[in-house]
Coordinates of C-alpha atoms in Angstrom, one line a residue:
Chain A
X3 CA 12.2 -3.2 19.4
X4 CA 14.4 -5.4 21.5
X5 CA 17.6 -6.8 19.9
X6 CA 16.6 -10.4 20.3
X7 CA 13.4 -9.8 18.3
X8 CA 15.2 -8.4 15.3
X9 CA 15.2 -11.0 12.6
X10 CA 18.5 -11.6 11.0
X11 CA 17.0 -13.4 8.0
X12 CA 17.2 -11.1 5.0
X13 CA 14.2 -12.9 3.4
X14 CA 11.9 -12.3 6.3
X15 CA 8.4 -11.3 5.2
X16 CA 8.7 -13.2 1.9
X17 CA 6.3 -16.0 2.8
X18 CA 3.9 -13.5 4.6
X19 CA 3.6 -11.4 1.4
X20 CA 3.4 -14.4 -0.9
X21 CA 0.7 -16.0 1.2
X22 CA -1.2 -12.7 1.3
X23 CA -1.5 -12.9 -2.5
X24 CA -2.4 -16.6 -2.5
X25 CA -5.1 -16.2 0.1
X26 CA -7.0 -13.9 -2.2
X27 CA -7.1 -16.8 -4.5
X28 CA -7.6 -20.0 -2.4
X29 CA -9.9 -18.4 0.2
X30 CA -12.3 -17.1 -2.4
X31 CA -14.4 -20.0 -3.6
X32 CA -15.5 -18.3 -6.8
X33 CA -12.1 -17.1 -7.8
X34 CA -10.6 -20.5 -7.1
X35 CA -13.4 -22.3 -9.0
X36 CA -13.0 -20.0 -12.1
X37 CA -9.2 -20.3 -12.1
X38 CA -9.5 -24.1 -12.1
X39 CA -12.3 -24.4 -14.6
X40 CA -10.9 -21.9 -17.0
X41 CA -7.9 -23.9 -18.2
X42 CA -10.1 -27.0 -18.4
X43 CA -12.5 -25.1 -20.7
X44 CA -9.7 -23.9 -22.9
X45 CA -8.2 -27.3 -23.1
X46 CA -11.3 -29.2 -24.0
X47 CA -12.8 -26.6 -26.3
X48 CA -9.7 -25.2 -28.0
X49 CA -7.8 -28.4 -28.2
X50 CA -10.7 -30.5 -29.5
X51 CA -12.4 -28.0 -31.8
X52 CA -9.2 -27.4 -33.8
X53 CA -9.3 -30.9 -35.3
X54 CA -6.4 -30.6 -37.7
X55 CA -6.0 -34.3 -38.0
X56 CA -9.4 -34.4 -39.7
X57 CA -8.2 -32.0 -42.4
X58 CA -5.8 -34.7 -43.7
X59 CA -7.8 -37.8 -42.9
X60 CA -11.2 -36.7 -44.3
X61 CA -9.9 -34.6 -47.2
X62 CA -7.3 -37.1 -48.4
X63 CA -7.9 -37.9 -52.1
X64 CA -9.1 -41.5 -52.5
X65 CA -6.1 -42.7 -54.4
X66 CA -3.7 -41.7 -51.7
X67 CA -2.5 -44.2 -49.0
X68 CA -4.1 -43.4 -45.6
X69 CA -0.6 -43.4 -44.0
X70 CA 0.1 -40.2 -45.9
X71 CA -2.0 -38.2 -43.5
X72 CA 0.1 -39.5 -40.6
X73 CA 3.2 -38.7 -42.5
X74 CA 2.2 -35.1 -43.1
X75 CA 1.1 -34.6 -39.4
X76 CA 4.4 -36.1 -38.2
X77 CA 6.4 -33.9 -40.5
X78 CA 4.6 -30.7 -39.5
X79 CA 3.9 -31.2 -35.8
X80 CA 6.3 -33.9 -34.8
X81 CA 3.4 -36.0 -33.7
X82 CA 0.4 -37.4 -35.6
X83 CA -2.0 -36.1 -33.0
X84 CA -2.7 -32.3 -33.1
X85 CA -4.5 -32.4 -29.7
X86 CA -1.3 -33.6 -28.0
X87 CA 0.7 -30.9 -29.8
X88 CA -1.6 -28.1 -28.7
X89 CA -2.4 -29.5 -25.2
X90 CA 1.3 -29.0 -24.3
X91 CA 1.1 -25.5 -25.7
X92 CA -1.8 -24.9 -23.4
X93 CA 0.5 -25.3 -20.4
X94 CA 2.5 -22.2 -21.5
X95 CA -0.7 -20.4 -22.4
X96 CA -2.1 -20.8 -18.9
X97 CA 1.1 -19.7 -17.4
X98 CA 1.2 -16.6 -19.6
X99 CA -2.3 -15.6 -18.7
X100 CA -1.8 -16.1 -14.9
X101 CA 1.5 -14.3 -14.7
X102 CA 0.1 -11.4 -16.8
X103 CA -1.9 -10.2 -13.9
X104 CA 1.0 -10.3 -11.4
X105 CA 2.0 -6.9 -12.5
X106 CA -1.5 -5.6 -11.7
X107 CA -1.3 -6.4 -8.1
X108 CA 1.7 -4.1 -7.5
X109 CA -0.1 -1.2 -9.2
X110 CA -3.0 -1.8 -6.8
X111 CA -0.7 -2.0 -3.8
X112 CA 0.8 1.3 -4.8
X113 CA -2.6 3.0 -5.3
X114 CA -4.2 1.8 -2.1
X115 CA -1.2 2.7 0.0
X116 CA -0.3 -0.9 1.0
X117 CA 3.0 -0.6 -0.9
X118 CA 4.0 2.5 1.1
X119 CA 3.2 0.7 4.3
X120 CA 5.4 -2.3 3.4
X121 CA 8.2 0.1 2.3
X122 CA 8.1 1.6 5.8
X123 CA 8.9 -1.8 7.3
X124 CA 12.3 -3.5 7.4
X125 CA 11.4 -5.9 4.6
X126 CA 14.0 -6.0 1.8
X127 CA 12.9 -4.3 -1.4
X128 CA 13.8 -7.3 -3.5
X129 CA 11.6 -9.4 -1.2
X130 CA 8.6 -7.3 -2.1
X131 CA 9.0 -8.1 -5.8
X132 CA 10.1 -11.6 -5.2
X133 CA 6.9 -12.4 -3.2
X134 CA 4.8 -11.3 -6.2
X135 CA 6.9 -13.4 -8.6
X136 CA 6.6 -16.4 -6.2
X137 CA 2.8 -16.1 -5.7
X138 CA 2.2 -15.9 -9.5
X139 CA 4.4 -18.9 -10.0
X140 CA 2.6 -21.0 -7.5
X141 CA -0.8 -20.1 -8.9
X142 CA 0.4 -20.8 -12.5
X143 CA 1.9 -24.2 -11.5
X144 CA -1.3 -25.3 -9.9
X145 CA -3.3 -24.3 -12.9
X146 CA -0.8 -26.0 -15.2
X147 CA -1.2 -29.2 -13.2
X148 CA -4.9 -29.2 -13.8
X149 CA -4.3 -28.7 -17.5
X150 CA -1.9 -31.5 -17.5
X151 CA -4.3 -33.9 -15.7
X152 CA -7.1 -33.1 -18.2
X153 CA -4.7 -33.4 -21.1
X154 CA -4.0 -37.0 -20.0
X155 CA -7.7 -37.7 -19.5
X156 CA -8.6 -36.3 -22.9
X157 CA -6.1 -38.6 -24.5
X158 CA -2.7 -37.0 -24.7
X159 CA -0.4 -39.4 -26.6
X160 CA 2.9 -39.6 -24.9
X161 CA 6.2 -40.2 -26.6
X162 CA 7.8 -43.6 -26.9
X163 CA 10.4 -43.0 -24.2
X164 CA 8.1 -41.1 -21.8
X165 CA 8.4 -42.0 -18.1
X166 CA 6.6 -40.4 -15.2
X167 CA 9.9 -38.8 -14.1
X168 CA 9.6 -36.5 -17.2
X169 CA 6.7 -34.8 -15.4
X170 CA 9.3 -33.4 -12.9
X171 CA 11.2 -31.9 -15.9
X172 CA 7.9 -30.3 -17.1
X173 CA 7.5 -28.6 -13.8
X174 CA 11.1 -27.4 -13.8
X175 CA 10.6 -25.8 -17.2
X176 CA 7.2 -24.3 -16.3
X177 CA 8.7 -22.9 -13.1
X178 CA 11.4 -21.1 -15.1
X179 CA 8.9 -19.6 -17.5
X180 CA 6.6 -18.5 -14.6
X181 CA 9.4 -16.8 -12.8
X182 CA 10.6 -15.1 -16.0
X183 CA 7.2 -13.9 -17.2
X184 CA 6.0 -12.6 -13.9
X185 CA 9.2 -10.7 -13.3
X186 CA 8.7 -9.2 -16.8
X187 CA 5.1 -8.1 -16.1
X188 CA 6.1 -6.8 -12.7
X189 CA 8.9 -4.8 -14.2
X190 CA 6.3 -3.1 -16.4
X191 CA 4.1 -2.3 -13.4
X192 CA 6.8 -1.2 -11.0
X193 CA 6.6 2.5 -11.8
X194 CA 3.0 2.6 -12.9
X195 CA 0.4 4.3 -10.8
X196 CA -2.5 3.7 -13.2
X197 CA -3.9 0.2 -13.7
X198 CA -5.3 1.3 -17.0
X199 CA -1.7 1.7 -18.3
X200 CA -0.7 -1.6 -17.0
X201 CA -3.8 -3.3 -18.5
X202 CA -3.1 -1.7 -21.9
X203 CA 0.5 -2.8 -22.0
X204 CA -0.4 -6.3 -20.9
X205 CA -3.1 -6.6 -23.5
X206 CA -0.6 -5.4 -26.2
X207 CA 1.9 -8.0 -25.2
X208 CA -0.1 -11.2 -24.5
X209 CA -1.4 -12.3 -27.9
X210 CA 1.8 -11.4 -29.8
X211 CA 3.8 -13.4 -27.3
X212 CA 1.4 -16.3 -27.9
X213 CA 1.3 -16.2 -31.7
X214 CA 5.0 -15.6 -32.2
X215 CA 5.6 -18.9 -30.4
X216 CA 5.1 -22.5 -31.4
X217 CA 2.2 -23.0 -29.1
X218 CA -0.4 -23.5 -31.9
X219 CA 1.8 -23.9 -34.9
X220 CA 5.4 -25.0 -35.5
X221 CA 7.9 -22.1 -36.1
X222 CA 9.4 -23.9 -39.1
X223 CA 6.2 -23.2 -41.1
X224 CA 6.1 -19.5 -40.2
X225 CA 7.1 -16.8 -42.7
X226 CA 10.7 -15.8 -42.8
X227 CA 10.2 -12.5 -41.0
X228 CA 8.4 -14.1 -38.2
X229 CA 10.8 -16.9 -37.5
X230 CA 13.5 -14.8 -35.8
X231 CA 10.9 -13.3 -33.4
X232 CA 9.6 -16.8 -32.6
X233 CA 13.2 -17.9 -32.0
X234 CA 13.8 -15.4 -29.2
X235 CA 10.4 -15.9 -27.6
X236 CA 10.9 -17.9 -24.3
X237 CA 7.5 -19.5 -24.8
X238 CA 8.8 -21.3 -27.9
X239 CA 11.6 -22.9 -25.8
X240 CA 9.3 -23.8 -23.0
X241 CA 6.8 -25.4 -25.2
X242 CA 9.5 -27.3 -27.2
X243 CA 11.1 -28.5 -24.0
X244 CA 7.8 -29.8 -22.7
X245 CA 7.0 -31.5 -26.0
X246 CA 10.4 -33.2 -25.9
X247 CA 9.6 -34.4 -22.5
X248 CA 6.0 -35.5 -23.1
X249 CA 5.1 -36.3 -26.7
X250 CA 8.3 -36.5 -28.8
X251 CA 11.0 -39.0 -29.0
X252 CA 13.2 -37.0 -26.6
X253 CA 16.2 -35.2 -28.2
X254 CA 18.5 -34.6 -25.2
X255 CA 20.6 -32.0 -26.8
X256 CA 17.6 -29.9 -27.9
X257 CA 16.1 -30.3 -24.4
X258 CA 19.3 -29.1 -22.7
X259 CA 19.5 -26.1 -25.1
X260 CA 15.8 -25.2 -24.4
X261 CA 16.4 -25.4 -20.7
X262 CA 19.6 -23.3 -20.8
X263 CA 17.9 -20.6 -22.9
X264 CA 15.0 -20.4 -20.4
X265 CA 17.3 -20.3 -17.4
X266 CA 19.2 -17.4 -19.0
X267 CA 16.0 -15.5 -19.8
X268 CA 14.6 -16.0 -16.4
X269 CA 17.9 -15.1 -14.6
X270 CA 18.3 -12.0 -16.6
X271 CA 14.7 -10.7 -16.3
X272 CA 14.5 -11.6 -12.6
X273 CA 17.8 -9.8 -11.8
X274 CA 16.8 -6.7 -13.7
X275 CA 13.4 -6.6 -11.9
X276 CA 15.0 -6.9 -8.5
X277 CA 17.6 -4.2 -9.3
X278 CA 14.7 -2.0 -10.6
X279 CA 12.9 -2.7 -7.3
X280 CA 15.9 -1.3 -5.4
X281 CA 16.1 1.7 -7.6
X282 CA 12.5 2.6 -8.1
X283 CA 10.5 1.4 -5.1
X284 CA 11.9 4.2 -3.0
X285 CA 11.6 7.5 -4.9
Chain B
X15 CA 18.1 17.6 28.9
X16 CA 15.2 16.2 27.1
X17 CA 16.0 13.5 24.6
X18 CA 15.3 14.3 21.0
X19 CA 13.5 11.6 19.1
X20 CA 13.3 13.3 15.8
X21 CA 15.7 16.0 14.5
X22 CA 15.2 17.3 11.1
X23 CA 17.7 19.8 9.5
X24 CA 16.8 21.5 6.3
X25 CA 14.7 18.6 5.1
X26 CA 13.7 19.2 1.5
X27 CA 11.8 17.2 -1.1
X28 CA 11.6 18.4 -4.7
X29 CA 9.4 16.3 -7.1
X30 CA 10.1 16.2 -10.8
X31 CA 12.8 18.9 -10.4
X32 CA 10.4 21.7 -10.0
X33 CA 7.7 20.9 -7.4
X34 CA 9.0 21.7 -4.0
X35 CA 6.8 19.8 -1.6
X36 CA 8.9 20.3 1.5
X37 CA 11.2 23.3 1.7
X38 CA 14.1 23.3 4.1
X39 CA 12.1 22.2 7.2
X40 CA 14.0 22.2 10.5
X41 CA 12.4 20.9 13.7
X42 CA 12.9 18.7 16.7
X43 CA 10.5 16.3 18.5
X44 CA 11.1 15.5 22.1
X45 CA 10.7 12.2 23.7
X46 CA 7.2 11.5 25.0
X47 CA 5.4 14.4 23.3
X48 CA 2.7 14.4 20.7
X49 CA 4.0 16.6 17.9
X50 CA 1.6 17.7 15.2
X51 CA 2.0 19.1 11.7
X52 CA -1.0 21.2 11.0
X53 CA -1.7 22.5 7.6
X54 CA -3.9 22.4 4.5
X55 CA -3.9 19.7 1.9
X56 CA -0.8 19.8 -0.2
X57 CA 1.2 21.7 2.5
X58 CA 3.9 18.9 2.6
X59 CA 2.8 17.1 5.7
X60 CA 2.6 13.6 4.2
X61 CA 5.8 14.1 2.2
X62 CA 7.6 15.0 5.5
X63 CA 6.2 11.9 7.1
X64 CA 7.2 9.7 4.1
X65 CA 10.8 11.0 4.4
X66 CA 10.9 10.4 8.1
X67 CA 9.7 6.8 7.7
X68 CA 12.2 6.3 4.9
X69 CA 9.7 5.7 2.1
X70 CA 10.9 8.8 0.3
X71 CA 14.5 10.0 0.0
X72 CA 15.1 13.7 0.8
X73 CA 16.3 15.8 -2.0
X74 CA 18.3 17.9 0.5
X75 CA 18.9 18.0 4.2
X76 CA 18.8 15.2 6.7
X77 CA 16.9 14.0 9.7
X78 CA 17.5 11.5 12.4
X79 CA 14.8 9.3 14.0
X80 CA 15.6 7.6 17.3
X81 CA 19.2 8.6 16.6
X82 CA 19.4 6.9 13.2
X83 CA 20.0 8.7 10.0
X84 CA 16.9 8.3 7.7
X85 CA 19.1 7.7 4.6
X86 CA 22.2 5.9 5.9
X87 CA 20.5 3.8 8.6
X88 CA 17.1 3.5 6.9
X89 CA 16.7 -0.1 8.0
X90 CA 17.2 0.8 11.7
X91 CA 14.7 3.6 11.4
X92 CA 12.2 1.2 9.9
X93 CA 12.7 -1.1 12.9
X94 CA 12.2 1.6 15.4
X95 CA 9.1 3.3 14.1
X96 CA 5.5 2.5 13.6
X97 CA 3.3 3.9 10.9
X98 CA -0.4 4.5 10.6
X99 CA -0.9 5.8 7.0
X100 CA -3.5 8.1 5.8
X101 CA -5.1 5.4 3.6
X102 CA -6.8 2.2 4.9
X103 CA -4.0 -0.1 4.0
X104 CA -5.3 -3.3 5.7
X105 CA -6.0 -6.0 3.2
X106 CA -9.8 -6.2 2.8
X107 CA -9.8 -9.8 1.8
X108 CA -8.1 -10.9 5.0
X109 CA -9.4 -10.8 8.5
X110 CA -8.3 -8.3 11.1
X111 CA -6.2 -10.9 12.9
X112 CA -4.6 -12.0 9.7
X113 CA -3.7 -8.4 8.9
X114 CA -2.0 -7.9 12.2
X115 CA 0.0 -11.1 11.8
X116 CA 1.0 -10.0 8.3
X117 CA 2.3 -6.7 9.8
X118 CA 4.2 -8.7 12.4
X119 CA 5.8 -10.9 9.8
X120 CA 6.9 -7.8 7.9
X121 CA 9.0 -6.9 11.0
X122 CA 10.2 -10.5 11.2
X123 CA 8.7 -11.1 14.6
X124 CA 8.8 -14.7 15.8
X125 CA 5.3 -16.3 15.6
X126 CA 4.9 -16.8 19.4
X127 CA 5.5 -13.1 20.1
X128 CA 3.4 -11.9 17.2
X129 CA 0.4 -14.1 18.2
X130 CA 0.5 -12.8 21.8
X131 CA 0.9 -9.2 20.7
X132 CA -1.8 -9.4 18.0
X133 CA -4.4 -10.5 20.5
X134 CA -3.3 -8.0 23.1
X135 CA -3.5 -5.1 20.6
X136 CA -6.8 -6.3 19.2
X137 CA -8.1 -6.3 22.7
X138 CA -6.8 -2.8 23.3
X139 CA -8.6 -1.4 20.3
X140 CA -11.6 -3.5 21.1
X141 CA -11.7 -5.5 18.0
X142 CA -11.4 -8.9 19.6
X143 CA -15.0 -9.7 18.7
X144 CA -14.4 -9.0 15.1
X145 CA -10.9 -10.4 14.7
X146 CA -12.0 -13.3 12.4
X147 CA -14.2 -11.1 10.2
X148 CA -12.9 -9.9 6.9
X149 CA -11.8 -6.3 7.0
X150 CA -14.2 -5.4 4.1
X151 CA -17.0 -5.7 6.7
X152 CA -15.4 -3.2 9.1
X153 CA -16.7 0.4 9.5
X154 CA -14.3 3.3 9.0
X155 CA -13.7 3.7 12.7
X156 CA -12.9 0.0 13.1
X157 CA -10.5 0.2 10.2
X158 CA -8.7 3.1 11.8
X159 CA -8.4 1.2 15.0
X160 CA -7.0 -1.8 13.1
X161 CA -4.4 0.4 11.5
X162 CA -3.5 1.7 14.9
X163 CA -3.0 -1.8 16.2
X164 CA -0.9 -2.7 13.1
X165 CA 1.3 0.3 13.6
X166 CA 2.1 -0.8 17.1
X167 CA 3.0 -4.4 16.5
X168 CA 6.7 -3.8 16.6
X169 CA 6.5 -1.8 19.8
X170 CA 7.8 1.4 18.1
X171 CA 9.5 4.1 20.1
X172 CA 7.8 6.6 17.8
X173 CA 4.5 6.3 16.1
X174 CA 3.7 8.3 12.9
X175 CA 0.1 9.1 12.3
X176 CA -0.8 10.6 9.0
X177 CA -4.2 12.2 9.2
X178 CA -5.5 9.7 11.7
X179 CA -9.2 10.7 11.5
X180 CA -9.5 11.8 7.8
X181 CA -13.0 11.3 6.6
X182 CA -14.4 10.0 9.9
X183 CA -17.6 11.5 11.4
X184 CA -17.3 13.6 14.5
X185 CA -18.2 10.9 17.0
X186 CA -15.8 8.3 15.5
X187 CA -13.2 11.0 15.4
X188 CA -13.5 11.7 19.2
X189 CA -13.4 7.9 19.7
X190 CA -10.2 7.5 17.8
X191 CA -8.7 10.4 19.8
X192 CA -9.4 8.4 23.0
X193 CA -7.6 5.4 21.6
X194 CA -4.6 7.5 20.5
X195 CA -4.3 8.9 24.1
X196 CA -4.8 5.4 25.5
X197 CA -2.1 3.9 23.3
X198 CA 0.3 6.6 24.1
X199 CA -0.2 6.1 27.8
X200 CA 0.0 2.4 27.6
X201 CA 3.2 2.2 25.5
X202 CA 4.9 5.4 26.5
X203 CA 5.6 6.5 23.0
X204 CA 6.4 9.6 21.1
X205 CA 3.8 10.5 18.5
X206 CA 4.3 12.5 15.3
X207 CA 1.1 13.3 13.6
X208 CA -0.3 15.3 10.7
X209 CA -3.7 16.8 10.6
X210 CA -5.7 19.5 9.0
X211 CA -8.4 19.4 11.7
X212 CA -7.9 22.2 14.2
X213 CA -9.8 20.5 16.9
X214 CA -7.7 17.4 16.5
X215 CA -4.4 19.3 16.8
X216 CA -5.8 21.2 19.8
X217 CA -7.1 18.1 21.5
X218 CA -4.1 15.9 21.1
X219 CA -0.9 17.7 20.4
X220 CA 1.6 19.0 23.0
X221 CA 3.2 21.0 20.3
X222 CA 2.1 22.1 16.8
X223 CA 4.0 23.2 13.8
X224 CA 1.8 25.1 11.3
X225 CA 3.0 24.3 7.9
X226 CA 2.0 25.7 4.5
X227 CA 3.7 25.6 1.1
X228 CA 6.3 23.2 2.5
X229 CA 7.5 25.6 5.1
X230 CA 7.0 25.7 8.9
X231 CA 5.4 29.0 9.8
X232 CA 5.3 28.7 13.6
X233 CA 5.9 26.2 16.3
X234 CA 4.4 26.1 19.8
X235 CA 1.9 24.5 22.1
X236 CA -1.7 25.1 21.3
X237 CA -2.0 27.3 24.3
X238 CA 1.1 29.2 23.5
X239 CA 0.0 29.8 19.9
X240 CA -3.3 31.1 21.0
X241 CA -1.8 33.3 23.7
X242 CA 0.4 34.8 21.0
X243 CA -2.7 36.1 19.3
X244 CA -3.1 38.5 22.2
X245 CA -5.2 36.5 24.6
X246 CA -8.8 35.8 25.6
X247 CA -11.8 38.0 25.1
X248 CA -14.0 39.0 28.0
X249 CA -17.4 40.6 27.2
X250 CA -18.9 42.5 30.0
X251 CA -22.1 44.4 30.9
X252 CA -22.5 46.4 34.1
X253 CA -25.3 48.4 35.8
X254 CA -23.2 51.6 35.5
X255 CA -24.0 54.0 32.7
X256 CA -20.7 56.0 32.9
X257 CA -17.7 54.7 31.0
X258 CA -15.6 52.6 33.4
X259 CA -12.9 51.7 30.8
X260 CA -10.2 53.6 32.7
X261 CA -11.0 51.6 35.8
X262 CA -10.7 48.3 34.1
X263 CA -7.6 49.3 32.2
X264 CA -5.6 49.4 35.4
X265 CA -6.3 45.7 36.2
X266 CA -3.4 43.4 35.7
X267 CA -3.4 41.4 32.4
X268 CA -5.8 43.6 30.6
X269 CA -4.4 44.6 27.3
X270 CA -7.1 46.3 25.3
X271 CA -10.6 47.6 25.9
X272 CA -13.4 48.7 23.7
X273 CA -16.8 49.9 24.6
X274 CA -19.7 49.5 22.2
X275 CA -23.4 49.9 23.0
X276 CA -22.6 49.8 26.7
X277 CA -20.8 46.5 26.3
X278 CA -17.1 46.2 27.0
X279 CA -14.9 43.9 24.9
X280 CA -11.8 43.3 26.8
X281 CA -8.7 41.6 25.4
X282 CA -6.9 39.9 28.3
X283 CA -4.1 37.5 29.1
X284 CA -5.3 34.5 31.1
X285 CA -9.0 35.0 30.9
X286 CA -9.9 32.6 33.7
X287 CA -7.7 34.5 36.2
X288 CA -8.5 37.9 35.0
X289 CA -12.4 37.6 34.9
X290 CA -12.8 37.2 38.7
X291 CA -10.3 40.0 39.2
X292 CA -12.4 42.3 37.1
X293 CA -15.6 41.4 39.0
X294 CA -13.8 41.8 42.3
X295 CA -12.4 45.3 41.4
X296 CA -15.7 46.5 40.1
X297 CA -17.5 45.3 43.2
X298 CA -15.2 47.3 45.4
X299 CA -16.3 50.4 43.5
X300 CA -19.9 49.1 44.0
X301 CA -20.5 48.4 40.3
X302 CA -22.4 45.3 39.6
X303 CA -21.5 43.0 36.8
X304 CA -24.7 42.0 35.1
X305 CA -23.3 39.8 32.3
X306 CA -19.9 38.3 31.6
X307 CA -18.7 35.9 29.0
X308 CA -15.3 34.6 28.3
X309 CA -14.1 33.3 25.0
X310 CA -10.8 31.7 24.1
X311 CA -9.2 32.3 20.8
X312 CA -9.4 29.2 18.7
X313 CA -6.7 27.6 16.7
X314 CA -8.7 28.6 13.6
X315 CA -7.8 32.2 14.4
X316 CA -4.2 31.2 14.9
X317 CA -4.2 29.4 11.6
X318 CA -5.8 32.4 9.9
X319 CA -3.2 34.7 11.3
X320 CA -0.3 32.6 9.9
X321 CA -1.5 31.1 6.7
X322 CA -3.9 33.9 5.7
X323 CA -6.7 31.4 5.0
X324 CA -9.3 29.6 6.8
X325 CA -9.1 25.8 7.2
X326 CA -12.8 25.3 6.7
X327 CA -12.6 26.0 3.0
X328 CA -10.7 22.8 2.5
X329 CA -12.9 20.1 3.9
X330 CA -15.1 19.6 0.9
X331 CA -12.3 18.5 -1.3
X332 CA -11.3 15.8 1.2
X333 CA -14.8 14.4 1.1
X334 CA -14.7 14.2 -2.7
X335 CA -11.4 12.5 -2.4
X336 CA -12.8 9.8 -0.1
X337 CA -15.7 9.1 -2.3
X338 CA -13.4 8.5 -5.2
X339 CA -11.2 6.3 -3.1
X340 CA -14.1 4.1 -2.0
X341 CA -15.2 3.8 -5.6
X342 CA -11.7 2.7 -6.4
X343 CA -11.7 0.1 -3.7
X344 CA -14.9 -1.4 -4.9
X345 CA -13.6 -1.7 -8.4
X346 CA -10.7 -3.7 -7.1
X347 CA -12.9 -6.6 -5.9
X348 CA -13.0 -8.4 -9.1

């Protein structure tokens, strides 16, 4: 290769590899349709079928004041509308499920020889991993946007000091979570040559990650042994930050803390996965 | 002096501390030649290629490719070589053109150069017509050609071909051979290839290294290797009832002669030259040659001589392997 053709950019190939993953998604009408419709189905079925408000309003003893129901809801969930509470949780839920499969693609690339081919080109090892993180992040954010739009359409009740600028904050928080989670799942897949193993590990992790967070239920009401787990789960912090931004009376200090925690989690996991890529991609 | 493109010294790869895939292999590849590693499955051919293209790190020993050390200057090696892997690595969900552009991007080529080259290479391997079709619709031969084109996008000085015709039918295989020869001529490259097909090594390679159990057993040109076996066989019948062995024995290049049922089996060097000589000598003695056949030793005999086993026994397992791989690929399309 002639000298002038050598790219000095250490990130060359990043977009090419990211776009390769994305094309599998946006160029396949069925895959694209399912990935768009799925969060909508979750949102409308899950969010609306679990009508927790009704527990208190319909079952309230006749001699109790009707405001009591609102009072209990507010105390438990921080809002009197359970749909709003869980719609926000759905944003994290969608992210988790999309990023979960990012680790699968590296297992496939290894099995089909594509990984070896890429390794024989002058693409930086970290870029290979980073492209997978990036493509999963882009996919998740698109799906999360759809969830968000439907949440508003189905009647998400925003907090009193909500402004459209808060939406940007929501994206920043989700971006962090996507990066962190896809890096985590890639780390699991990096040495794996069997997709069955990867699938098993992912299935083992996803529901516990979901239920040890505040997506469906506030952590303060969880049993004592569960609370510490919920309190290290990054999904808890993501969901809390988005609730602060969208449906609660924003507590700035809490929001900053949530965001700082997420940033640390993501930075740590992403660095580890890129270091592992250096170490393990070449045997 | 001929320039050395690849120099390997004591190259060794041990997997999991006890499985020695490549065992202190030393060889040199000269500029402009087609150098072939011939050996059965599991002989260490692919492992050697993977070390040379910097995908695997050698456990011991070193090698230089285009003057760059495969460990210390790995990135420079990657820039100078092209790779056509054993597997079909093109992305099935993308078109042929998109796949080549993807390869170009992995080398960081500017878009205007990669577009021009992609079209040129697609034309060379005659896939222009199918360039906007998804690779999943391609036949095995088309895929191989696409892999060849991808391997050439960075104008490599040396191209590595790992089992370039594995699993292809005989016609497609011959077709791929033509493309390989064409590409070599067009781009003036050095080729390093592995194969377990004898015809392929015979047809394409300037020099062959026979490798088994991670060790190189012998190196030489196909002709040279065959000649070492003791030469060609001439089978002869004449209209003379008396034994004329002593007469033939005196002819130049004749090494060994055996007479069975009035037929002579003569082991000779340079059969094409010696056969007319025999006819001529016998005619002078007024003996008429009624029948003559000349057979050349095949690489299979060479192979048998050095590895102690026939190559033919191995092909079944390769087919099984392909069937499994295809099943796997189908499963991937979710």
